[in-house]
Short mmCIF file of C-alpha atoms in Angstrom, two decimals:
data_model
loop_
_atom_site.label_atom_id
_atom_site.label_comp_id
_atom_site.label_asym_id
_atom_site.label_seq_id
_atom_site.Cartn_x
_atom_site.Cartn_y
_atom_site.Cartn_z
CA MET L 1 0.00 0.00 0.00
CA CYS L 2 1.20 3.48 -0.83
CA ILE L 3 0.52 5.41 2.37
CA PRO L 4 1.67 9.03 2.13
CA LEU L 5 4.77 9.56 4.25
CA GLU L 6 3.36 12.71 5.83
CA PHE L 7 0.36 10.75 7.13
CA GLN L 8 2.58 8.12 8.69
CA ILE L 9 4.76 10.73 10.38
CA ILE L 10 1.78 12.59 11.84
CA GLN L 11 0.13 9.38 13.02
CA VAL L 12 3.28 8.14 14.74
CA ILE L 13 3.99 11.51 16.34
CA GLY L 14 0.38 11.76 17.51
CA PHE L 15 0.53 8.25 18.96
CA ILE L 16 3.76 8.88 20.89
CA LEU L 17 2.58 12.21 22.27
CA SER L 18 -0.83 10.77 23.19
CA GLU L 19 0.69 7.88 25.11
CA VAL L 20 3.22 10.06 26.92
CA PHE L 21 0.78 12.81 27.89
CA HIS L 22 -2.06 10.49 28.89
CA PHE L 23 0.12 8.22 31.00
CA THR L 24 1.48 11.39 32.60
CA LEU L 25 -2.06 12.63 33.17
CA LEU L 26 -3.12 9.33 34.73
CA PHE L 27 -0.13 9.51 37.06
CA LEU L 28 -1.02 13.07 38.04
CA ILE L 29 -4.66 12.14 38.60
CA HIS L 30 -3.54 9.33 40.89
CA THR L 31 -0.93 11.32 42.83
CA ARG L 32 -2.03 14.95 42.67
CA ALA L 33 -5.81 14.89 42.48
CA THR L 34 -7.09 16.11 45.84
CA ARG L 35 -10.46 15.35 47.35
CA HIS L 36 -11.77 18.50 45.70
CA PHE L 37 -11.65 16.70 42.36
CA GLY L 38 -14.45 14.48 43.61
CA SER L 39 -16.04 12.08 41.17
CA TYR L 40 -14.75 13.94 38.16
CA LYS L 41 -11.32 12.36 38.45
CA LEU L 42 -12.93 9.02 37.54
CA LEU L 43 -14.32 10.56 34.38
CA MET L 44 -10.95 12.11 33.59
CA ALA L 45 -9.16 8.81 34.15
CA SER L 46 -11.64 6.84 32.05
CA PHE L 47 -11.21 9.22 29.12
CA SER L 48 -7.43 9.02 29.42
CA ILE L 49 -7.55 5.23 29.34
CA PHE L 50 -9.84 5.29 26.31
CA SER L 51 -7.59 7.84 24.58
CA ILE L 52 -4.58 5.58 25.08
CA LEU L 53 -6.44 2.71 23.42
CA TYR L 54 -7.82 4.98 20.69
CA ALA L 55 -4.34 6.24 19.80
CA LEU L 56 -3.15 2.63 19.56
CA VAL L 57 -6.03 1.67 17.24
CA GLU L 58 -5.39 4.74 15.10
CA VAL L 59 -1.69 4.11 14.58
CA LEU L 60 -2.16 0.38 13.93
CA THR L 61 -4.93 0.83 11.37
CA GLN L 62 -3.55 4.00 9.75
CA PRO L 63 -6.93 4.91 8.25
CA ILE L 64 -7.06 6.86 4.99
CA MET L 65 -10.15 8.71 3.76
CA HIS L 66 -10.89 9.16 0.08
CA ILE L 67 -13.68 11.10 -1.65
CA SER L 68 -14.47 10.95 -5.35
CA GLY L 69 -17.66 12.19 -6.96
CA THR L 70 -20.56 10.94 -4.87
CA GLY L 71 -18.46 8.23 -3.25
CA LEU L 72 -16.80 8.14 0.16
CA MET L 73 -14.29 5.57 1.38
CA LEU L 74 -12.25 4.99 4.52
CA TYR L 75 -9.80 2.14 4.26
CA VAL L 76 -7.14 0.50 6.41
CA GLY L 77 -3.72 1.48 5.18
CA THR L 78 -1.62 -0.18 7.87
CA THR L 79 1.82 -1.50 7.07
CA PHE L 80 2.31 -2.89 10.59
CA LEU L 81 -0.15 -5.78 10.51
CA PRO L 82 -1.23 -8.17 7.74
CA ILE L 83 -5.01 -7.65 7.61
CA SER L 84 -7.37 -9.28 5.17
CA LYS L 85 -9.80 -7.02 3.38
CA GLU L 86 -12.74 -8.82 5.05
CA PHE L 87 -11.35 -8.19 8.54
CA GLY L 88 -10.23 -4.74 7.47
CA HIS L 89 -13.86 -3.83 6.85
CA PHE L 90 -14.66 -4.36 10.53
CA ILE L 91 -11.46 -2.63 11.63
CA ALA L 92 -12.38 0.43 9.58
CA ALA L 93 -15.89 0.45 11.06
CA PHE L 94 -14.44 0.06 14.56
CA TYR L 95 -12.15 3.02 13.97
CA CYS L 96 -15.10 5.16 12.92
CA SER L 97 -16.98 4.18 16.08
CA THR L 98 -14.00 5.05 18.30
CA PHE L 99 -13.78 8.42 16.56
CA GLY L 100 -17.45 8.92 17.40
CA ILE L 101 -16.89 7.86 21.00
CA CYS L 102 -14.20 10.54 21.36
CA VAL L 103 -16.79 13.15 20.40
CA LEU L 104 -19.39 11.59 22.71
CA PHE L 105 -16.92 11.60 25.61
CA LEU L 106 -16.72 15.37 25.27
CA SER L 107 -20.49 15.54 25.67
CA ALA L 108 -20.24 13.56 28.91
CA HIS L 109 -17.54 15.91 30.21
CA PHE L 110 -19.59 18.99 29.41
CA PHE L 111 -22.69 17.49 31.02
CA TYR L 112 -20.76 16.97 34.25
CA ARG L 113 -19.47 20.53 34.12
CA TYR L 114 -22.97 21.79 33.42
CA SER L 115 -24.26 19.87 36.43
CA ALA L 116 -21.54 21.27 38.69
CA VAL L 117 -21.93 24.90 37.59
CA CYS L 118 -25.59 25.25 36.64
CA SER L 119 -27.45 22.42 38.36
CA PRO L 120 -25.57 21.03 41.40
CA ARG L 121 -28.58 18.93 42.43
CA LEU L 122 -27.85 16.62 39.51
CA LEU L 123 -24.50 15.72 41.08
CA ARG L 124 -26.25 13.61 43.69
CA HIS L 125 -26.83 11.08 40.93
CA LEU L 126 -23.16 11.23 39.87
CA HIS L 127 -21.44 10.77 43.21
CA GLY L 128 -18.48 8.40 43.37
CA PRO L 129 -18.54 5.53 40.87
CA LYS L 130 -22.03 6.64 39.82
CA VAL L 131 -20.34 9.19 37.56
CA LEU L 132 -19.52 6.32 35.23
CA ARG L 133 -23.22 6.22 34.39
CA LEU L 134 -22.40 9.00 31.96
CA LEU L 135 -20.44 6.50 29.92
CA MET L 136 -23.47 4.30 29.25
CA PRO L 137 -24.95 6.50 26.50
CA VAL L 138 -21.42 7.14 25.18
CA PHE L 139 -20.68 3.48 24.53
CA PHE L 140 -24.26 2.69 23.51
CA LEU L 141 -24.15 5.29 20.75
CA GLY L 142 -20.62 4.17 19.88
CA ALA L 143 -21.83 0.59 19.45
CA LEU L 144 -24.78 1.84 17.40
CA MET L 145 -22.40 3.73 15.13
CA PHE L 146 -20.24 0.62 14.68
CA LEU L 147 -23.23 -1.53 13.68
CA ASN L 148 -24.58 1.20 11.42
CA VAL L 149 -21.26 1.83 9.63
CA THR L 150 -20.66 -1.91 9.26
CA TRP L 151 -24.09 -2.24 7.67
CA PHE L 152 -24.24 0.64 5.19
CA GLY L 153 -20.48 0.81 4.59
CA GLU L 154 -20.20 -2.77 3.41
CA PRO L 155 -18.13 -2.74 0.19
CA THR L 156 -19.78 -4.03 -2.96
CA GLU L 157 -18.38 -4.62 -6.41
CA PHE L 158 -20.15 -1.51 -7.67
CA LYS L 159 -18.68 0.70 -4.93
CA MET L 160 -15.18 -0.68 -5.40
CA HIS L 161 -15.38 -0.22 -9.15
CA TYR L 162 -16.70 3.34 -8.70
CA MET L 163 -13.76 4.32 -6.47
CA ARG L 164 -11.06 2.23 -8.14
CA GLU L 165 -9.61 4.63 -10.68
CA SER L 166 -9.47 7.69 -8.41
CA LEU L 167 -8.02 5.69 -5.51
CA LYS L 168 -5.33 4.23 -7.74
CA ARG L 169 -4.45 7.68 -9.04
CA GLU L 170 -4.34 9.34 -5.63
CA TYR L 171 -2.78 6.68 -3.40
CA GLY L 172 -1.67 3.88 -5.68
CA ASP L 173 -4.01 1.41 -3.97
CA ASP L 174 -6.60 -0.93 -5.47
CA SER L 175 -10.10 -0.61 -4.02
CA PHE L 176 -10.63 -4.34 -4.63
CA GLU L 177 -7.68 -5.20 -2.37
CA VAL L 178 -8.08 -2.99 0.73
CA GLY L 179 -10.20 -3.42 3.84
CA GLN L 180 -12.70 -0.59 3.76
CA ILE L 181 -16.01 0.98 4.50
CA SER L 182 -17.42 2.75 1.48
CA SER L 183 -20.56 4.43 0.23
CA VAL L 184 -21.89 5.81 -3.02
CA PHE L 185 -24.92 7.97 -2.39
CA TYR L 186 -26.28 8.54 -5.91
CA ILE L 187 -25.36 8.41 -9.58
CA TYR L 188 -26.75 9.59 -12.89
CA ASN L 189 -27.81 6.52 -14.85
CA SER L 190 -27.57 5.99 -18.58
CA THR L 191 -30.78 7.97 -19.17
CA GLY L 192 -29.51 10.95 -17.18
CA SER L 193 -31.90 10.30 -14.31
CA LEU L 194 -30.84 10.61 -10.71
CA GLU L 195 -30.60 7.26 -8.92
CA PHE L 196 -30.21 7.27 -5.13
CA PHE L 197 -28.77 4.46 -3.03
CA TRP L 198 -31.02 4.76 -0.04
CA LYS L 199 -29.17 2.30 2.17
CA ASP L 200 -26.03 4.43 2.08
CA CYS L 201 -28.00 7.66 2.48
CA LEU L 202 -29.89 6.31 5.49
CA GLY L 203 -26.72 5.02 7.11
CA MET L 204 -24.97 8.34 6.71
CA ALA L 205 -28.03 10.10 8.11
CA VAL L 206 -27.66 8.04 11.29
CA VAL L 207 -24.02 9.15 11.55
CA TYR L 208 -25.10 12.77 11.10
CA ILE L 209 -27.71 12.38 13.83
CA ILE L 210 -25.26 10.88 16.36
CA LEU L 211 -22.63 13.54 15.71
CA SER L 212 -25.27 16.29 15.72
CA ILE L 213 -26.58 15.14 19.10
CA SER L 214 -23.08 15.23 20.53
CA ILE L 215 -22.14 18.62 19.09
CA SER L 216 -25.52 20.14 20.00
CA THR L 217 -25.23 19.05 23.63
CA ILE L 218 -21.69 20.44 23.83
CA ILE L 219 -22.86 23.80 22.47
CA TYR L 220 -25.91 23.86 24.76
CA PHE L 221 -23.99 23.01 27.91
CA SER L 222 -21.14 25.36 26.98
CA LEU L 223 -23.43 28.33 26.47
CA ASN L 224 -25.19 27.71 29.76
CA ILE L 225 -21.90 27.34 31.62
CA PHE L 226 -20.52 30.52 30.06
CA ARG L 227 -23.72 32.38 30.88
CA THR L 228 -23.66 31.23 34.49
CA VAL L 229 -19.97 31.95 34.97
CA TYR L 230 -20.01 35.45 33.50
CA ARG L 231 -23.52 36.76 34.05
CA HIS L 232 -24.36 35.39 37.49
CA THR L 233 -21.17 34.84 39.43
CA LYS L 234 -19.15 37.96 38.81
CA HIS L 235 -21.20 40.17 41.09
CA ARG L 236 -22.32 37.55 43.60
CA LYS L 237 -19.05 35.80 44.39
CA SER L 238 -15.87 36.94 46.11
CA LYS L 239 -12.79 38.01 44.20
CA LYS L 240 -11.16 34.64 44.75
CA ASN L 241 -14.30 32.86 43.61
CA TRP L 242 -14.41 35.01 40.49
CA GLU L 243 -10.81 34.04 39.73
CA ILE L 244 -11.77 30.37 39.87
CA HIS L 245 -14.66 30.87 37.47
CA ARG L 246 -12.48 32.95 35.15
CA GLN L 247 -9.97 30.13 34.90
CA LEU L 248 -12.80 27.65 34.38
CA PHE L 249 -14.09 29.78 31.52
CA GLN L 250 -10.65 29.87 29.88
CA THR L 251 -10.28 26.11 30.21
CA LEU L 252 -13.67 25.52 28.61
CA ILE L 253 -12.85 27.81 25.70
CA ILE L 254 -9.63 25.94 24.94
CA GLN L 255 -11.16 22.50 25.36
CA THR L 256 -14.01 23.49 23.05
CA LEU L 257 -12.02 25.26 20.34
CA ILE L 258 -9.46 22.47 19.89
CA PRO L 259 -11.88 19.70 18.84
CA MET L 260 -14.14 22.20 17.07
CA CYS L 261 -11.29 23.35 14.82
CA ILE L 262 -9.51 20.05 14.17
CA LEU L 263 -12.40 17.55 14.34
CA PHE L 264 -15.97 18.79 14.15
CA ILE L 265 -15.77 21.41 11.42
CA PRO L 266 -13.45 19.47 9.05
CA THR L 267 -15.41 16.23 9.52
CA GLY L 268 -18.80 17.84 9.04
CA PHE L 269 -17.61 19.67 5.93
CA LEU L 270 -16.02 16.65 4.29
CA LEU L 271 -18.95 14.33 4.97
CA THR L 272 -21.22 16.64 2.98
CA LEU L 273 -18.98 16.84 -0.11
CA PRO L 274 -20.11 13.55 -1.74
CA PHE L 275 -23.68 14.86 -1.85
CA PHE L 276 -22.47 17.69 -4.09
CA ASP L 277 -20.69 15.34 -6.51
CA VAL L 278 -17.26 16.92 -6.00
CA LYS L 279 -15.02 15.39 -8.64
CA TYR L 280 -11.68 15.91 -6.93
CA VAL L 281 -10.86 16.60 -3.29
CA GLY L 282 -7.40 15.13 -2.92
CA ARG L 283 -5.56 14.33 0.28
CA VAL L 284 -7.23 17.14 2.20
CA THR L 285 -9.90 14.54 2.99
CA ASN L 286 -7.54 13.23 5.65
CA ALA L 287 -7.64 16.48 7.64
CA PRO L 288 -10.05 14.96 10.23
CA GLY L 289 -7.76 11.94 10.52
CA VAL L 290 -4.81 14.21 11.22
CA GLY L 291 -6.86 16.03 13.82
CA ALA L 292 -7.97 12.74 15.34
CA SER L 293 -4.31 11.67 15.60
CA LEU L 294 -3.31 14.80 17.48
CA TYR L 295 -6.44 15.54 19.51
CA PRO L 296 -5.90 13.01 22.36
CA ALA L 297 -2.43 14.44 22.99
CA LEU L 298 -3.70 18.02 22.88
CA ASP L 299 -6.56 17.24 25.24
CA ALA L 300 -4.26 15.64 27.81
CA LEU L 301 -1.75 18.48 27.49
CA THR L 302 -4.53 21.02 28.02
CA ALA L 303 -5.56 19.32 31.26
CA ILE L 304 -1.96 19.13 32.46
CA LEU L 305 -1.26 22.80 31.77
CA MET L 306 -4.61 24.25 32.89
CA ILE L 307 -4.95 22.44 36.21
CA ARG L 308 -2.72 24.20 38.71
CA GLU L 309 -1.61 21.18 40.72
CA PHE L 310 -0.87 19.21 37.55
CA ARG L 311 0.97 22.10 35.95
CA THR L 312 3.16 22.60 38.99
CA ALA L 313 4.10 18.93 39.17
CA PHE L 314 4.65 18.74 35.41
CA LYS L 315 7.10 21.65 35.55
CA CYS L 316 8.95 20.02 38.45
CA ARG L 317 8.29 22.86 40.83
CA SER L 318 7.10 22.74 44.39
CA GLN L 319 3.37 22.25 44.54
CA ALA L 320 1.47 25.49 44.81
CA PRO L 321 -0.79 25.85 47.85
CA ILE L 322 -4.30 24.70 47.19
CA MET L 323 -6.84 27.42 47.68
CA LYS L 324 -9.42 26.66 50.30
CA ILE L 325 -12.61 28.50 49.69
CA SER L 326 -15.37 27.48 51.99
CA SER L 327 -18.07 29.40 50.19
CA ILE L 328 -17.81 27.27 47.07
CA ARG L 329 -19.29 23.86 46.86
CA ASP L 330 -16.83 21.04 46.46
CA THR L 331 -18.57 20.26 43.24
CA MET L 332 -17.84 23.75 41.87
CA PHE L 333 -14.19 23.38 42.78
CA THR L 334 -14.20 19.97 41.16
CA ASN L 335 -15.49 21.59 38.00
CA PHE L 336 -12.65 24.13 38.05
CA HIS L 337 -10.07 21.39 38.13
CA SER L 338 -11.70 19.67 35.16
#
């Protein structure tokens, strides 16, 4: 397989950084997370563990996305493991589901933050190990995405033939020889009439719905958190309390902008291109894959640098005194450290 060298370099760098930063973050959670972190440290740790596994799946499969006309393909381009094209189909679908789970994890994080800032009464249902309840819809929707992508993305002779020439020209690979998930949404038949492939269209609609639910909840919870932090706490809380909420606001902005810029917007844009019958897109279709390679590392690094105790330990300095503010609920302080 002719995998572009730049993709391999980015994937390997992303994998190494992800493993280093997330193992570091897990160590800091275990050694530096005070009682003020509360139940949220379990959610942080679970996402770090998942990110470690996700980075491993990503570098082993080395997924490559290709768009041509009304067709869309994601195939396994790994040079590390000998994978049959039949098994590669399931590996490609599994990768897509793990990508979706990453997005869904963010929704769970923002829901917890929303509960801590805007609706503390909800935290009673998320105390201790109960916080892992938030992962139930995450993995349920992830499993649904896997089954859905496996179903509608099943390669057929027509799909492989449709993508064969452009794939050979762009990457030097044969669509009949690679493990893939692929879709062709419509074509113009010999009479010039539009012919839709409803199975592929329906399957992609399910993907849109799952991603839209995740992104919509992130936006909703973010706006409510921002509104609460800036409109209701500035004049009612002490100066020290306001400083905590200001830092929380900055953390939320960074943790929202990173996936929005490197994952959500590129993915949403590219997934719509086949419906407009774009004849040539080129290797820019792998922009979401590049973002997916780097995002776990960036997320862990953000947590390490934004959380004061973690940042101090990471820079090998003496641990800064932990502020004790009795007027803030432990849950609010937990949210700051998130």
